[in-house]
Each structure stands twice: as C-alpha cells, then as structure tokens.
C-alpha cells in the first residue's frame, strides 16, 4: 500500500505543476542543426548555465552525432532530424508511449510539432524552419498568458473522476502474470478537510479489487475488503493540500516543464483552451528537494527518489475553461524510469519503468464538498511499515 501511495504522490505532484548526418555542403539557404537548436533554446528562454550548445545537446540527449564525438551541428537539418530533435527536446521519445522500435520522430509528427506531410528526408530552408519555430513560440506566448491567468484562481474543493492504466516494464529475468493494471478513481477533496477516494483496480489473471481511503492530515485510512478500517501515519502528508507550500516550490521545475498552446475546443458544450505540458526531469534530486520541502522525507524509509529513479517524463493535456480559468479535464501519460540494479530492502528492483496514463475529469470545483471521516473509521487500527535497509 505504501508503494502505491508513493507512486501516486509523485505522479500527482508532477502533474500538478502546470503550472523537448547529412554529408552535403551547407548552403546559406538551409537551416543548420545548430541554428535550429539554438533558436529553440532561445525561444523558450532556457538558461544554459554556462554550457555551450554542443554541451547542452549532449547532456540532454538531444543529439547523438556520428558516434565519434561529431555532432554535425553545421550540417543542414532535415525534417526528419528536426522531428527527432523535437521528440527528444520535449521528452516524448523518453516516454515512448507506443513502445516503438522505430524512429523517434513519430512522436513529433503525432503531436503536430511539424507538418505530418513533411518530406522527412528533405532539407529545411531557413524560411520553412522559422515558420515551424514561429508556430511553436506563438503558441508558447499564448500559453504563458493563460498560465498567468490561472494564477488568479483558487481551487479549494471539488471532485474528480478518472480512468487510468498502470503499465510496467520488467527486467528480462522477471516474470509476472500481468504487466498492466486498469483503475477507475473517484475522489472528493476539500483542502481544509482532506481527500476521500475510491479506487477500483482490474488486474489480469488476478481479478479485481476496490480500495476506499481517506487522507486526513498526516494519516491515511484504508478500508479492507471485509469492511475493517486501518490507518498509517505519513508525516508531511497534510502539506500536499497546502497550496502556499506547493506554490513556493513552483520554480523548482521551471526548467523541466515546457508548454504549448493547442487552440480552443469544446468540452461538454463549454469552450476550453487546450494546453500541452511536457515534463522532462533528469535531475531527480529536485524530486528529493520537493519531497523534503513538503515534509515527506520519511516516505521511503531513509531512501531517496534519486537512489531509485533515473528520470521522470510526462505529457499532460489541460483543458481550461475559458470563463473560469479552471481545469475541466486532464489527459496525461507519465513515465518513471528506474535505475537498473537499485535495491529496496536489500532486494534488487525488478522494474525497468512504470507508466501511468489516462484521463481525469473535474467537477464541483469550489462547490459544497465535505470530506468527513466516517464513524466506523474513527476506531481504526494503526498499521506500521517495517524499516527498509
């Protein structure tokens, strides 16, 4: 249960921060690989922290070059190379949502970052490259205005209904009867009271189960299948409902989340702005810092996320009501890549990665939502989790 809570926390915390060789001679009429990456970095206002472009693309796994240290930055860029760079820049190829074994550029095409009918092997002229960049940054300017608008809205209560899937990638010598868990989540939340949620899980070859729980302060109450209540203490849990504390950590991931405006559409008859948020966290000490700042440092029993995780990558699509500036729906896919050989309690972790995907629909925002612990849970027995060495 504690493992479930920790994964849930990381996913929710990150999702809540809305808040990346041709041999022909270079011609001045074509955009080079260096020009494209430089304009991309400049347009997003990314601080290179003393790095040059060559160091930046290497450290962020954006360009691999010819394997001999030559990044071929002065070569003209093709549409296919541009799409591959964008897939890596936004972290889409690291999420690898479709588990493809082919070229990475498909994700940039899928997200509309370059025209889907672009001739992938053709070189991109300066004008064509600037048109693609202009569209990206025009949308970025619009989304910054939207984000500034949402800062003036406060969400204190509401409900959400979600359908999620959890997929896992296993080490080669590990066999499990399933690699996917389907879940349905219903939750009511009141930031002054707590969270009540009901989670129904369907596990292939293992059946289904439903978990009901309350998060009240620093305690998590869980109802067993036989109707008995128990609880465990999670020091710092109450801070995930402390908006002021969360907002104080907003800048922690400012370099790790990129936004893109995708226009206006209609959801249940209401106009909504569509915003893409791409998360690419490779410095996991930032997650440690966030967890510690929220007072949740003990949640892994002395271990840190940076001990276990190589990186976290996600794509979220927010549907924001044009009248209220509140999120009506969230589509998301989030992947955690584990360090190979990492051990928990002296046992090597069997997972290569975990991926959570699905949608959440929000309702009753700032409505009269009460979260009250039921009487039969007030005499719950405390569960303790053994320390892990």
Short mmCIF file of C-alpha atoms in Angstrom, two decimals:
data_model
loop_
_atom_site.label_atom_id
_atom_site.label_comp_id
_atom_site.label_asym_id
_atom_site.label_seq_id
_atom_site.Cartn_x
_atom_site.Cartn_y
_atom_site.Cartn_z
CA UNK A 1 0.00 0.00 0.00
CA UNK A 2 2.83 2.38 0.82
CA UNK A 3 4.38 1.69 -2.61
CA UNK A 4 1.05 2.66 -4.22
CA UNK A 5 0.88 5.87 -2.20
CA UNK A 6 4.43 6.90 -3.09
CA UNK A 7 3.92 6.37 -6.84
CA UNK A 8 0.55 8.17 -6.63
CA UNK A 9 2.20 11.10 -4.86
CA UNK A 10 4.99 11.51 -7.39
CA UNK A 11 2.56 11.35 -10.33
CA UNK A 12 0.12 13.80 -8.76
CA UNK A 13 2.82 16.22 -7.61
CA UNK A 14 4.44 16.37 -11.03
CA UNK A 15 1.08 16.56 -12.83
CA UNK A 16 0.09 19.44 -10.56
CA UNK A 17 2.92 21.63 -11.75
CA UNK A 18 1.31 23.23 -14.77
CA UNK A 19 1.57 25.46 -13.74
CA UNK A 20 11.95 18.95 -25.84
CA UNK A 21 24.02 13.10 -40.74
CA UNK A 22 23.97 14.69 -43.96
CA UNK A 23 27.22 14.96 -45.90
CA UNK A 24 26.07 17.67 -48.31
CA UNK A 25 27.79 21.03 -48.22
CA UNK A 26 25.99 23.61 -46.09
CA UNK A 27 24.10 26.21 -48.05
CA UNK A 28 23.06 29.56 -46.59
CA UNK A 29 19.51 28.86 -47.81
CA UNK A 30 19.14 25.91 -45.45
CA UNK A 31 18.80 25.94 -41.68
CA UNK A 32 21.56 24.10 -39.83
CA UNK A 33 21.13 21.76 -36.88
CA UNK A 34 22.85 24.27 -34.61
CA UNK A 35 20.64 27.15 -35.76
CA UNK A 36 17.51 25.14 -35.10
CA UNK A 37 18.52 24.01 -31.61
CA UNK A 38 19.87 27.48 -30.72
CA UNK A 39 16.63 29.17 -31.80
CA UNK A 40 14.61 26.55 -29.92
CA UNK A 41 16.58 27.11 -26.69
CA UNK A 42 16.50 30.91 -27.08
CA UNK A 43 12.76 30.96 -27.82
CA UNK A 44 11.96 29.08 -24.63
CA UNK A 45 14.33 31.25 -22.62
CA UNK A 46 16.30 28.23 -21.38
CA UNK A 47 19.30 29.10 -19.21
CA UNK A 48 22.25 27.04 -20.42
CA UNK A 49 24.05 27.64 -17.10
CA UNK A 50 27.41 28.21 -18.76
CA UNK A 51 27.08 25.38 -21.29
CA UNK A 52 27.51 25.91 -25.00
CA UNK A 53 25.05 24.37 -27.47
CA UNK A 54 27.23 21.29 -28.01
CA UNK A 55 27.31 20.55 -24.28
CA UNK A 56 23.61 21.23 -23.91
CA UNK A 57 22.50 18.82 -26.65
CA UNK A 58 24.84 16.11 -25.33
CA UNK A 59 23.82 16.48 -21.67
CA UNK A 60 20.13 16.49 -22.56
CA UNK A 61 20.37 13.60 -25.05
CA UNK A 62 19.01 15.76 -27.89
CA UNK A 63 21.71 14.95 -30.45
CA UNK A 64 23.83 11.82 -30.63
CA UNK A 65 26.03 12.62 -33.63
CA UNK A 66 28.06 10.06 -35.54
CA UNK A 67 29.29 8.14 -32.51
CA UNK A 68 32.77 9.69 -32.84
CA UNK A 69 32.07 12.91 -30.99
CA UNK A 70 30.98 14.81 -34.10
CA UNK A 71 27.52 16.34 -33.65
CA UNK A 72 27.49 17.73 -37.21
CA UNK A 73 25.94 20.96 -35.95
CA UNK A 74 26.91 22.85 -39.11
CA UNK A 75 25.07 20.40 -41.39
CA UNK A 76 21.69 21.34 -42.90
CA UNK A 77 18.79 19.90 -40.92
CA UNK A 78 16.13 17.67 -42.49
CA UNK A 79 12.50 17.45 -41.45
CA UNK A 80 13.16 14.00 -40.02
CA UNK A 81 16.08 15.27 -37.94
CA UNK A 82 14.02 18.26 -36.83
CA UNK A 83 11.22 15.93 -35.70
CA UNK A 84 13.68 13.70 -33.83
CA UNK A 85 15.19 16.72 -32.05
CA UNK A 86 11.72 17.95 -31.05
CA UNK A 87 10.73 14.47 -29.80
CA UNK A 88 13.81 14.43 -27.57
CA UNK A 89 13.57 18.10 -26.59
CA UNK A 90 10.06 17.64 -25.24
CA UNK A 91 10.85 14.23 -23.70
CA UNK A 92 8.35 12.40 -25.92
CA UNK A 93 10.80 9.75 -27.09
CA UNK A 94 11.72 9.00 -23.46
CA UNK A 95 8.07 8.42 -22.59
CA UNK A 96 7.87 6.12 -25.64
CA UNK A 97 4.11 5.82 -25.21
CA UNK A 98 3.67 3.33 -28.04
CA UNK A 99 6.78 1.28 -27.19
CA UNK A 100 8.04 1.64 -30.73
CA UNK A 101 11.29 0.19 -32.04
CA UNK A 102 11.41 2.53 -35.00
CA UNK A 103 12.45 6.16 -35.46
CA UNK A 104 11.75 8.60 -32.65
CA UNK A 105 10.44 11.31 -34.99
CA UNK A 106 6.94 9.78 -34.97
CA UNK A 107 6.12 11.48 -31.68
CA UNK A 108 6.77 14.98 -33.04
CA UNK A 109 4.55 14.15 -36.01
CA UNK A 110 1.84 12.77 -33.73
CA UNK A 111 1.85 15.93 -31.60
CA UNK A 112 1.74 18.20 -34.65
CA UNK A 113 5.10 19.79 -33.93
CA UNK A 114 5.97 19.58 -37.63
CA UNK A 115 3.58 19.10 -40.58
CA UNK A 116 2.52 15.45 -40.86
CA UNK A 117 3.03 15.52 -44.62
CA UNK A 118 6.56 16.91 -44.37
CA UNK A 119 9.11 15.13 -46.64
CA UNK A 120 11.31 13.71 -43.86
CA UNK A 121 14.48 13.29 -45.92
CA UNK A 122 14.41 16.79 -47.40
CA UNK A 123 16.47 19.65 -46.00
CA UNK A 124 14.61 22.50 -44.31
CA UNK A 125 15.10 26.01 -45.67
CA UNK A 126 15.60 28.95 -43.34
CA UNK A 127 12.10 30.22 -44.11
CA UNK A 128 10.49 26.81 -43.50
CA UNK A 129 12.40 26.34 -40.25
CA UNK A 130 11.42 29.77 -38.99
CA UNK A 131 7.78 29.08 -39.82
CA UNK A 132 7.86 25.93 -37.65
CA UNK A 133 9.63 27.77 -34.82
CA UNK A 134 7.29 30.75 -35.14
CA UNK A 135 4.28 28.48 -34.69
CA UNK A 136 5.85 26.86 -31.62
CA UNK A 137 6.68 30.17 -29.98
CA UNK A 138 3.46 31.91 -30.95
CA UNK A 139 1.68 29.12 -29.10
CA UNK A 140 4.14 29.40 -26.20
CA UNK A 141 3.37 33.12 -25.85
CA UNK A 142 -0.35 32.37 -25.70
CA UNK A 143 0.08 29.67 -23.07
CA UNK A 144 2.16 31.96 -20.84
CA UNK A 145 -0.78 34.38 -20.79
CA UNK A 146 -3.10 31.52 -19.85
CA UNK A 147 -0.84 30.37 -17.03
CA UNK A 148 -0.67 33.92 -15.68
CA UNK A 149 -4.48 33.95 -15.76
CA UNK A 150 -4.79 30.72 -13.78
CA UNK A 151 -2.59 32.16 -11.01
CA UNK A 152 -5.51 34.37 -10.04
CA UNK A 153 -7.84 31.42 -9.50
CA UNK A 154 -8.04 29.38 -6.31
CA UNK A 155 -9.30 25.81 -6.09
CA UNK A 156 -10.28 24.73 -2.58
CA UNK A 157 -12.66 21.85 -3.20
CA UNK A 158 -14.12 19.64 -5.89
CA UNK A 159 -14.47 16.15 -7.30
CA UNK A 160 -12.67 14.15 -9.93
CA UNK A 161 -13.46 11.02 -11.90
CA UNK A 162 -10.65 9.25 -13.69
CA UNK A 163 -9.76 6.19 -15.72
CA UNK A 164 -6.11 5.26 -15.53
CA UNK A 165 -3.78 2.47 -16.62
CA UNK A 166 -0.52 1.47 -14.99
CA UNK A 167 1.95 -0.39 -17.24
CA UNK A 168 5.28 -1.78 -16.11
CA UNK A 169 8.44 -2.81 -17.93
CA UNK A 170 10.18 -5.74 -16.24
CA UNK A 171 13.78 -6.87 -16.19
CA UNK A 172 14.48 -9.74 -18.56
CA UNK A 173 14.71 -12.37 -15.82
CA UNK A 174 11.44 -11.36 -14.13
CA UNK A 175 8.08 -12.96 -14.92
CA UNK A 176 4.72 -11.73 -13.67
CA UNK A 177 1.22 -12.87 -14.66
CA UNK A 178 0.37 -9.28 -15.65
CA UNK A 179 2.05 -6.06 -16.76
CA UNK A 180 -0.99 -3.76 -16.78
CA UNK A 181 -3.41 -2.62 -14.09
CA UNK A 182 -6.58 -0.72 -15.06
CA UNK A 183 -8.05 1.62 -12.47
CA UNK A 184 -11.09 3.80 -12.01
CA UNK A 185 -10.77 6.61 -9.50
CA UNK A 186 -13.43 8.76 -7.90
CA UNK A 187 -12.37 11.38 -5.39
CA UNK A 188 -13.80 14.26 -3.41
CA UNK A 189 -11.37 16.79 -1.98
CA UNK A 190 -11.61 19.74 0.34
CA UNK A 191 -8.23 21.28 1.08
CA UNK A 192 -9.38 22.34 4.55
CA UNK A 193 -10.57 18.83 5.39
CA UNK A 194 -8.97 16.05 3.35
CA UNK A 195 -9.41 13.68 0.42
CA UNK A 196 -11.81 10.75 0.05
CA UNK A 197 -11.22 8.40 -2.84
CA UNK A 198 -12.48 5.08 -4.13
CA UNK A 199 -10.11 3.20 -6.43
CA UNK A 200 -11.29 0.15 -8.39
CA UNK A 201 -8.50 -1.95 -9.88
CA UNK A 202 -8.69 -4.68 -12.50
CA UNK A 203 -5.63 -6.96 -12.69
CA UNK A 204 -5.30 -9.54 -15.49
CA UNK A 205 -5.19 -13.12 -14.19
CA UNK A 206 -5.75 -11.85 -10.66
CA UNK A 207 -9.28 -10.40 -10.65
CA UNK A 208 -10.36 -7.04 -9.34
CA UNK A 209 -10.44 -5.15 -6.07
CA UNK A 210 -11.72 -1.87 -4.71
CA UNK A 211 -9.88 0.31 -2.23
CA UNK A 212 -11.56 3.09 -0.26
CA UNK A 213 -9.37 5.52 1.59
CA UNK A 214 -9.33 8.86 3.32
CA UNK A 215 -6.32 11.16 3.50
CA UNK A 216 -6.86 13.26 6.59
CA UNK A 217 -3.96 15.37 7.82
CA UNK A 218 -0.93 13.13 8.11
CA UNK A 219 -2.95 9.92 8.25
CA UNK A 220 -4.21 7.61 5.51
CA UNK A 221 -7.25 5.47 6.41
CA UNK A 222 -7.87 2.35 4.31
CA UNK A 223 -10.91 0.06 4.29
CA UNK A 224 -10.20 -3.65 3.82
CA UNK A 225 -12.41 -5.98 1.73
CA UNK A 226 -14.04 -7.26 4.95
CA UNK A 227 -15.04 -3.73 5.92
CA UNK A 228 -12.42 -3.13 8.60
CA UNK A 229 -10.57 0.18 8.78
CA UNK A 230 -6.88 0.70 9.47
CA UNK A 231 -4.59 3.67 9.11
CA UNK A 232 -0.95 4.56 8.78
CA UNK A 233 0.82 7.78 9.55
CA UNK A 234 2.66 9.57 6.75
CA UNK A 235 4.45 12.59 8.22
CA UNK A 236 4.07 15.60 5.93
CA UNK A 237 1.06 14.24 4.03
CA UNK A 238 -1.03 17.26 5.00
CA UNK A 239 1.37 19.50 3.06
CA UNK A 240 0.17 18.18 -0.31
CA UNK A 241 -3.05 20.09 0.39
CA UNK A 242 -1.19 23.23 1.45
CA UNK A 243 -1.44 25.49 -1.62
CA UNK A 244 1.00 28.03 -0.21
CA UNK A 245 3.70 25.39 0.29
CA UNK A 246 3.12 23.94 -3.18
CA UNK A 247 3.28 27.36 -4.82
CA UNK A 248 6.57 28.06 -3.04
CA UNK A 249 8.06 25.10 -4.94
CA UNK A 250 6.75 26.27 -8.32
CA UNK A 251 10.12 27.47 -9.60
CA UNK A 252 11.83 24.17 -8.71
CA UNK A 253 10.74 22.64 -12.02
CA UNK A 254 10.63 25.77 -14.17
CA UNK A 255 13.38 24.38 -16.44
CA UNK A 256 11.82 20.93 -16.63
CA UNK A 257 8.34 21.73 -17.98
CA UNK A 258 7.65 23.12 -21.45
CA UNK A 259 4.23 24.36 -22.58
CA UNK A 260 2.45 24.58 -25.90
CA UNK A 261 -0.93 26.13 -26.73
CA UNK A 262 -3.10 23.93 -28.94
CA UNK A 263 -6.10 26.18 -29.55
CA UNK A 264 -9.68 26.23 -28.31
CA UNK A 265 -12.22 23.43 -28.42
CA UNK A 266 -15.48 22.49 -26.70
CA UNK A 267 -15.94 20.14 -23.77
CA UNK A 268 -19.50 19.34 -22.64
CA UNK A 269 -20.71 22.40 -24.52
CA UNK A 270 -18.22 24.77 -22.89
CA UNK A 271 -15.29 26.48 -24.59
CA UNK A 272 -11.92 25.35 -23.26
CA UNK A 273 -8.34 26.29 -24.05
CA UNK A 274 -6.08 23.29 -24.69
CA UNK A 275 -2.59 23.41 -23.20
CA UNK A 276 0.13 20.78 -23.59
CA UNK A 277 2.70 20.48 -20.79
CA UNK A 278 5.82 18.39 -21.42
CA UNK A 279 7.77 17.26 -18.35
CA UNK A 280 11.36 16.05 -18.58
CA UNK A 281 13.10 15.63 -15.22
CA UNK A 282 16.55 14.07 -15.30
CA UNK A 283 17.89 15.64 -12.11
CA UNK A 284 15.96 13.56 -9.58
CA UNK A 285 17.45 15.49 -6.67
CA UNK A 286 14.73 18.04 -7.47
CA UNK A 287 12.10 15.44 -6.55
CA UNK A 288 14.03 14.81 -3.33
CA UNK A 289 14.03 18.55 -2.66
CA UNK A 290 10.28 18.78 -3.29
CA UNK A 291 9.52 15.78 -1.07
CA UNK A 292 11.71 17.20 1.73
CA UNK A 293 10.23 20.70 1.39
CA UNK A 294 6.76 19.21 1.86
CA UNK A 295 7.91 17.30 4.94
CA UNK A 296 7.56 13.90 3.25
CA UNK A 297 11.21 12.92 3.57
CA UNK A 298 10.45 9.77 5.56
CA UNK A 299 8.10 8.28 3.00
CA UNK A 300 10.77 5.98 1.52
CA UNK A 301 12.14 4.95 4.92
CA UNK A 302 15.51 6.60 4.58
CA UNK A 303 15.92 6.18 0.83
CA UNK A 304 15.67 8.96 -1.76
CA UNK A 305 13.97 9.02 -5.14
CA UNK A 306 17.34 9.83 -6.70
CA UNK A 307 18.58 6.46 -5.36
CA UNK A 308 15.90 4.63 -7.31
CA UNK A 309 14.92 6.70 -10.35
CA UNK A 310 16.89 7.79 -13.43
CA UNK A 311 14.29 10.15 -14.84
CA UNK A 312 10.64 11.15 -14.98
CA UNK A 313 8.91 12.11 -18.23
CA UNK A 314 5.37 13.17 -18.92
CA UNK A 315 2.91 14.76 -21.31
CA UNK A 316 -0.20 16.38 -19.90
CA UNK A 317 -3.05 17.98 -21.82
CA UNK A 318 -5.03 20.50 -19.79
CA UNK A 319 -8.50 21.65 -20.86
CA UNK A 320 -9.01 25.04 -19.20
CA UNK A 321 -12.44 26.66 -19.04
CA UNK A 322 -12.21 29.96 -20.92
CA UNK A 323 -14.59 31.66 -18.48
CA UNK A 324 -13.35 30.42 -15.09
CA UNK A 325 -9.68 29.65 -15.92
CA UNK A 326 -10.15 26.35 -14.08
CA UNK A 327 -9.02 22.96 -15.35
CA UNK A 328 -12.02 20.92 -16.54
CA UNK A 329 -10.13 17.84 -17.75
CA UNK A 330 -6.63 16.42 -17.73
CA UNK A 331 -5.23 13.80 -20.12
CA UNK A 332 -1.86 12.53 -19.06
CA UNK A 333 0.89 10.00 -19.58
CA UNK A 334 3.74 9.84 -17.11
CA UNK A 335 6.74 7.52 -17.09
CA UNK A 336 9.23 6.78 -14.32
CA UNK A 337 12.48 5.16 -15.47
CA UNK A 338 14.20 3.21 -12.68
CA UNK A 339 17.90 2.82 -12.08
CA UNK A 340 18.97 -0.66 -13.03
CA UNK A 341 20.43 -2.55 -10.09
CA UNK A 342 18.80 -0.26 -7.50
CA UNK A 343 17.81 -2.13 -4.35
CA UNK A 344 14.96 -1.70 -1.89
CA UNK A 345 15.32 -3.53 1.40
CA UNK A 346 18.35 -5.31 0.00
CA UNK A 347 16.37 -6.72 -2.93
CA UNK A 348 17.04 -5.58 -6.49
CA UNK A 349 14.06 -3.85 -8.05
CA UNK A 350 12.50 -5.93 -10.85
CA UNK A 351 11.22 -2.91 -12.79
CA UNK A 352 12.75 -1.01 -15.68
CA UNK A 353 9.95 1.55 -15.75
CA UNK A 354 6.38 2.34 -14.76
CA UNK A 355 3.94 4.28 -16.93
CA UNK A 356 0.67 5.84 -15.75
CA UNK A 357 -1.77 7.07 -18.40
CA UNK A 358 -5.39 8.14 -18.57
CA UNK A 359 -7.83 11.00 -18.05
CA UNK A 360 -9.34 12.87 -15.12
CA UNK A 361 -12.50 14.98 -15.31
CA UNK A 362 -13.02 17.65 -12.65
CA UNK A 363 -16.42 18.77 -11.33
CA UNK A 364 -17.99 20.63 -8.40
CA UNK A 365 -14.97 22.95 -8.41
CA UNK A 366 -15.16 25.16 -5.29
CA UNK A 367 -18.57 23.64 -4.62
CA UNK A 368 -20.01 22.42 -1.34
CA UNK A 369 -17.82 19.32 -1.00
CA UNK A 370 -17.41 17.91 2.52
CA UNK A 371 -14.87 15.24 3.38
CA UNK A 372 -15.61 13.74 6.77
CA UNK A 373 -14.12 10.57 8.23
CA UNK A 374 -16.94 8.02 8.79
CA UNK A 375 -17.69 6.94 12.35
CA UNK A 376 -16.62 3.32 11.80
CA UNK A 377 -13.14 4.53 10.73
CA UNK A 378 -12.51 6.52 13.89
CA UNK A 379 -11.50 3.37 15.79
CA UNK A 380 -9.16 2.18 13.03
CA UNK A 381 -6.07 0.21 14.00
CA UNK A 382 -2.68 1.64 13.11
CA UNK A 383 -0.54 -0.13 10.53
CA UNK A 384 3.22 0.13 10.71
CA UNK A 385 5.61 -0.42 7.83
CA UNK A 386 8.89 -2.18 8.63
CA UNK A 387 12.02 -0.15 8.04
CA UNK A 388 13.92 -0.90 4.84
CA UNK A 389 17.69 -1.21 4.91
#
